[in-house]
GROMACS .gro file of C-alpha atoms in nm:
model
  190
    1MET     CA    1   1.446  -0.096   2.122
    2LYS     CA    2   1.634  -0.351   1.914
    3LYS     CA    3   1.942  -0.228   1.731
    4VAL     CA    4   2.012  -0.336   1.374
    5ALA     CA    5   2.322  -0.296   1.156
    6VAL     CA    6   2.291  -0.313   0.777
    7THR     CA    7   2.598  -0.309   0.553
    8GLY     CA    8   2.546  -0.180   0.201
    9HIS     CA    9   2.232   0.003   0.313
   10THR     CA   10   2.200   0.272   0.044
   11ARG     CA   11   2.073   0.072  -0.253
   12GLY     CA   12   1.939  -0.260  -0.369
   13ILE     CA   13   1.868  -0.535  -0.118
   14GLY     CA   14   2.047  -0.351   0.162
   15LYS     CA   15   1.827  -0.043   0.119
   16GLY     CA   16   1.516  -0.258   0.116
   17ILE     CA   17   1.620  -0.428   0.441
   18TYR     CA   18   1.724  -0.096   0.598
   19ASP     CA   19   1.386   0.060   0.512
   20TYR     CA   20   1.202  -0.248   0.645
   21PHE     CA   21   1.362  -0.217   0.988
   22ILE     CA   22   1.305   0.161   0.997
   23GLU     CA   23   0.934   0.102   0.924
   24LYS     CA   24   0.920  -0.158   1.203
   25GLY     CA   25   1.056   0.098   1.450
   26TYR     CA   26   1.401  -0.049   1.509
   27ASP     CA   27   1.711   0.158   1.584
   28VAL     CA   28   1.884   0.102   1.248
   29HIS     CA   29   2.243   0.190   1.160
   30GLY     CA   30   2.372   0.172   0.803
   31PHE     CA   31   2.732   0.108   0.702
   32SER     CA   32   2.824   0.185   0.342
   33ARG     CA   33   3.087   0.363   0.138
   34THR     CA   34   2.852   0.661   0.112
   35ASN     CA   35   2.878   0.730   0.485
   36GLY     CA   36   3.248   0.650   0.523
   37TYR     CA   37   3.239   0.275   0.578
   38ASP     CA   38   3.434   0.118   0.293
   39LEU     CA   39   3.442  -0.239   0.418
   40SER     CA   40   3.729  -0.336   0.190
   41PHE     CA   41   3.960  -0.185   0.455
   42GLU     CA   42   4.033  -0.393   0.763
   43ASP     CA   43   4.038  -0.092   0.997
   44ILE     CA   44   3.686   0.000   0.881
   45GLN     CA   45   3.571  -0.359   0.934
   46ASN     CA   46   3.710  -0.345   1.289
   47LYS     CA   47   3.534  -0.012   1.347
   48VAL     CA   48   3.201  -0.163   1.238
   49ILE     CA   49   3.257  -0.463   1.466
   50GLN     CA   50   3.323  -0.234   1.764
   51GLU     CA   51   3.027  -0.007   1.688
   52THR     CA   52   2.784  -0.299   1.660
   53LYS     CA   53   2.896  -0.527   1.944
   54ASP     CA   54   2.581  -0.452   2.147
   55PHE     CA   55   2.340  -0.479   1.852
   56ASP     CA   56   2.068  -0.741   1.817
   57ILE     CA   57   2.069  -0.799   1.441
   58PHE     CA   58   2.352  -0.772   1.189
   59ILE     CA   59   2.276  -0.779   0.816
   60ASN     CA   60   2.599  -0.875   0.637
   61ASN     CA   61   2.497  -0.754   0.293
   62ALA     CA   62   2.765  -0.529   0.139
   63TYR     CA   63   2.938  -0.690  -0.156
   64ASN     CA   64   3.255  -0.507  -0.248
   65TRP     CA   65   3.458  -0.563  -0.559
   66PRO     CA   66   3.730  -0.473  -0.593
   67GLY     CA   67   3.816  -0.515  -0.232
   68GLY     CA   68   3.795  -0.884  -0.177
   69PHE     CA   69   3.631  -1.096   0.081
   70ALA     CA   70   3.488  -0.828   0.314
   71GLN     CA   71   3.160  -1.013   0.378
   72THR     CA   72   3.344  -1.330   0.476
   73GLN     CA   73   3.597  -1.134   0.681
   74LEU     CA   74   3.315  -0.956   0.867
   75LEU     CA   75   3.150  -1.288   0.945
   76HIS     CA   76   3.485  -1.423   1.069
   77LYS     CA   77   3.520  -1.127   1.306
   78LEU     CA   78   3.154  -1.110   1.414
   79PHE     CA   79   3.093  -1.474   1.493
   80PRO     CA   80   3.322  -1.510   1.798
   81LEU     CA   81   3.166  -1.198   1.953
   82TRP     CA   82   2.806  -1.296   1.880
   83LYS     CA   83   2.798  -1.676   1.916
   84ASP     CA   84   2.731  -1.671   2.291
   85LYS     CA   85   2.525  -1.352   2.317
   86GLY     CA   86   2.237  -1.442   2.089
   87GLY     CA   87   2.075  -1.221   1.831
   88TRP     CA   88   2.081  -1.266   1.456
   89ILE     CA   89   2.345  -1.253   1.184
   90PHE     CA   90   2.201  -1.259   0.833
   91ASN     CA   91   2.448  -1.324   0.551
   92ILE     CA   92   2.309  -1.207   0.218
   93SER     CA   93   2.466  -1.424  -0.049
   94SER     CA   94   2.350  -1.529  -0.395
   95VAL     CA   95   2.269  -1.835  -0.603
   96ALA     CA   96   2.561  -1.717  -0.818
   97SER     CA   97   2.780  -1.919  -0.582
   98ASP     CA   98   2.630  -2.232  -0.743
   99PHE     CA   99   2.784  -2.140  -1.077
  100VAL     CA  100   3.155  -2.138  -0.997
  101VAL     CA  101   3.241  -2.488  -1.119
  102GLY     CA  102   3.246  -2.530  -1.495
  103ARG     CA  103   3.299  -2.166  -1.583
  104LEU     CA  104   3.573  -2.093  -1.832
  105GLU     CA  105   3.623  -1.733  -1.724
  106PRO     CA  106   3.666  -1.629  -1.360
  107ASN     CA  107   3.372  -1.457  -1.197
  108PRO     CA  108   3.478  -1.272  -0.880
  109TYR     CA  109   3.118  -1.222  -0.762
  110SER     CA  110   3.043  -1.595  -0.768
  111ILE     CA  111   3.372  -1.682  -0.601
  112LEU     CA  112   3.324  -1.428  -0.321
  113LYS     CA  113   2.969  -1.548  -0.255
  114LEU     CA  114   3.089  -1.911  -0.255
  115ALA     CA  115   3.344  -1.820   0.014
  116LEU     CA  116   3.068  -1.659   0.223
  117ASP     CA  117   2.838  -1.961   0.179
  118SER     CA  118   3.113  -2.208   0.273
  119TYR     CA  119   3.221  -2.018   0.581
  120HIS     CA  120   2.860  -1.969   0.692
  121LYS     CA  121   2.795  -2.344   0.662
  122GLN     CA  122   3.111  -2.426   0.855
  123LEU     CA  123   3.011  -2.194   1.141
  124SER     CA  124   2.656  -2.329   1.142
  125TRP     CA  125   2.782  -2.656   1.290
  126HIS     CA  126   2.897  -2.481   1.609
  127LEU     CA  127   2.675  -2.481   1.914
  128GLN     CA  128   2.578  -2.119   1.955
  129LYS     CA  129   2.314  -1.880   2.080
  130VAL     CA  130   2.327  -1.653   1.777
  131ASN     CA  131   2.090  -1.728   1.490
  132LEU     CA  132   2.312  -1.752   1.184
  133VAL     CA  133   2.106  -1.728   0.863
  134LEU     CA  134   2.214  -1.744   0.498
  135ILE     CA  135   1.979  -1.590   0.240
  136ARG     CA  136   2.067  -1.679  -0.120
  137PRO     CA  137   1.851  -1.493  -0.371
  138GLY     CA  138   1.867  -1.538  -0.745
  139ARG     CA  139   1.868  -1.233  -0.969
  140VAL     CA  140   1.708  -0.940  -0.790
  141ASP     CA  141   1.586  -0.628  -0.968
  142THR     CA  142   1.849  -0.385  -0.838
  143PRO     CA  143   2.066  -0.119  -1.004
  144ALA     CA  144   2.358  -0.364  -1.006
  145ILE     CA  145   2.191  -0.587  -1.265
  146GLU     CA  146   1.946  -0.355  -1.437
  147LYS     CA  147   2.104  -0.425  -1.778
  148ILE     CA  148   2.066  -0.803  -1.748
  149GLU     CA  149   1.753  -0.923  -1.921
  150GLY     CA  150   1.512  -1.181  -1.790
  151ARG     CA  151   1.278  -1.228  -1.499
  152LYS     CA  152   1.404  -1.108  -1.163
  153LEU     CA  153   1.300  -1.123  -0.802
  154ARG     CA  154   1.191  -0.803  -0.636
  155VAL     CA  155   1.382  -0.657  -0.341
  156SER     CA  156   1.058  -0.701  -0.147
  157ASP     CA  157   1.081  -1.080  -0.204
  158VAL     CA  158   1.410  -1.085  -0.012
  159VAL     CA  159   1.276  -0.852   0.259
  160ASP     CA  160   0.960  -1.063   0.297
  161THR     CA  161   1.178  -1.373   0.336
  162LEU     CA  162   1.380  -1.204   0.610
  163ASP     CA  163   1.056  -1.099   0.783
  164TRP     CA  164   0.923  -1.455   0.760
  165ILE     CA  165   1.242  -1.592   0.919
  166LEU     CA  166   1.234  -1.339   1.203
  167THR     CA  167   0.871  -1.417   1.283
  168ARG     CA  168   0.902  -1.796   1.313
  169PRO     CA  169   0.827  -1.947   1.654
  170GLU     CA  170   1.130  -1.959   1.883
  171ASP     CA  171   1.166  -2.336   1.841
  172VAL     CA  172   1.188  -2.309   1.460
  173PHE     CA  173   1.518  -2.202   1.312
  174ILE     CA  174   1.580  -2.139   0.942
  175CYS     CA  175   1.951  -2.174   0.871
  176GLU     CA  176   1.954  -2.121   0.495
  177VAL     CA  177   1.707  -2.008   0.229
  178THR     CA  178   1.746  -2.002  -0.148
  179ILE     CA  179   1.501  -1.783  -0.341
  180ARG     CA  180   1.463  -1.803  -0.718
  181VAL     CA  181   1.223  -1.649  -0.963
  182LYS     CA  182   0.989  -1.894  -1.131
  183ASP     CA  183   0.913  -1.852  -1.499
  184PRO     CA  184   0.549  -1.961  -1.542
  185GLU     CA  185   0.602  -2.020  -1.915
  186LYS     CA  186   0.850  -2.300  -1.845
  187TYR     CA  187   0.602  -2.482  -1.621
  188LYS     CA  188   0.269  -2.429  -1.800
  189ASN     CA  189   0.254  -2.786  -1.937
  190VAL     CA  190   0.391  -2.963  -1.631
   0.00000   0.00000   0.00000
């Protein structure tokens, strides 16, 4: 049975992905603050790395602010251990990383996601056996942004994208996917 790790597995996108793998019959392990895995601490990151070294899929999803660059740090620690063994590392980022330049006020979320995107792209140039995938959704209807108005993706849109990537033929590799919601009103006369 394939083993899957999901960081930030108790709500939002992480919960959707966690539930997806449970439904598919995988051996799924969640790592979140709620079960003692606060990834803003380096010793906890190292613990997660050790506990998942024989896993098949790692979902690097947990965003933590305050706490810094935990997603990027996890990728930095995971990659050397996974690059020659195969499997999958999914980095869940955001299109918010596209909106760093030109902002007058700092936005930690965008900056942290930009760091993850940049590091992912740098590692993607290495010859490796691991499938390194970056998923960059736009606004997703999760508790984190429930007060923001406007159209949003559904968690299931992100989960369906992950499923689609995992079910491609072996000779097809998707390195990066950006998902945005389309507002039909804007395109009705096009």
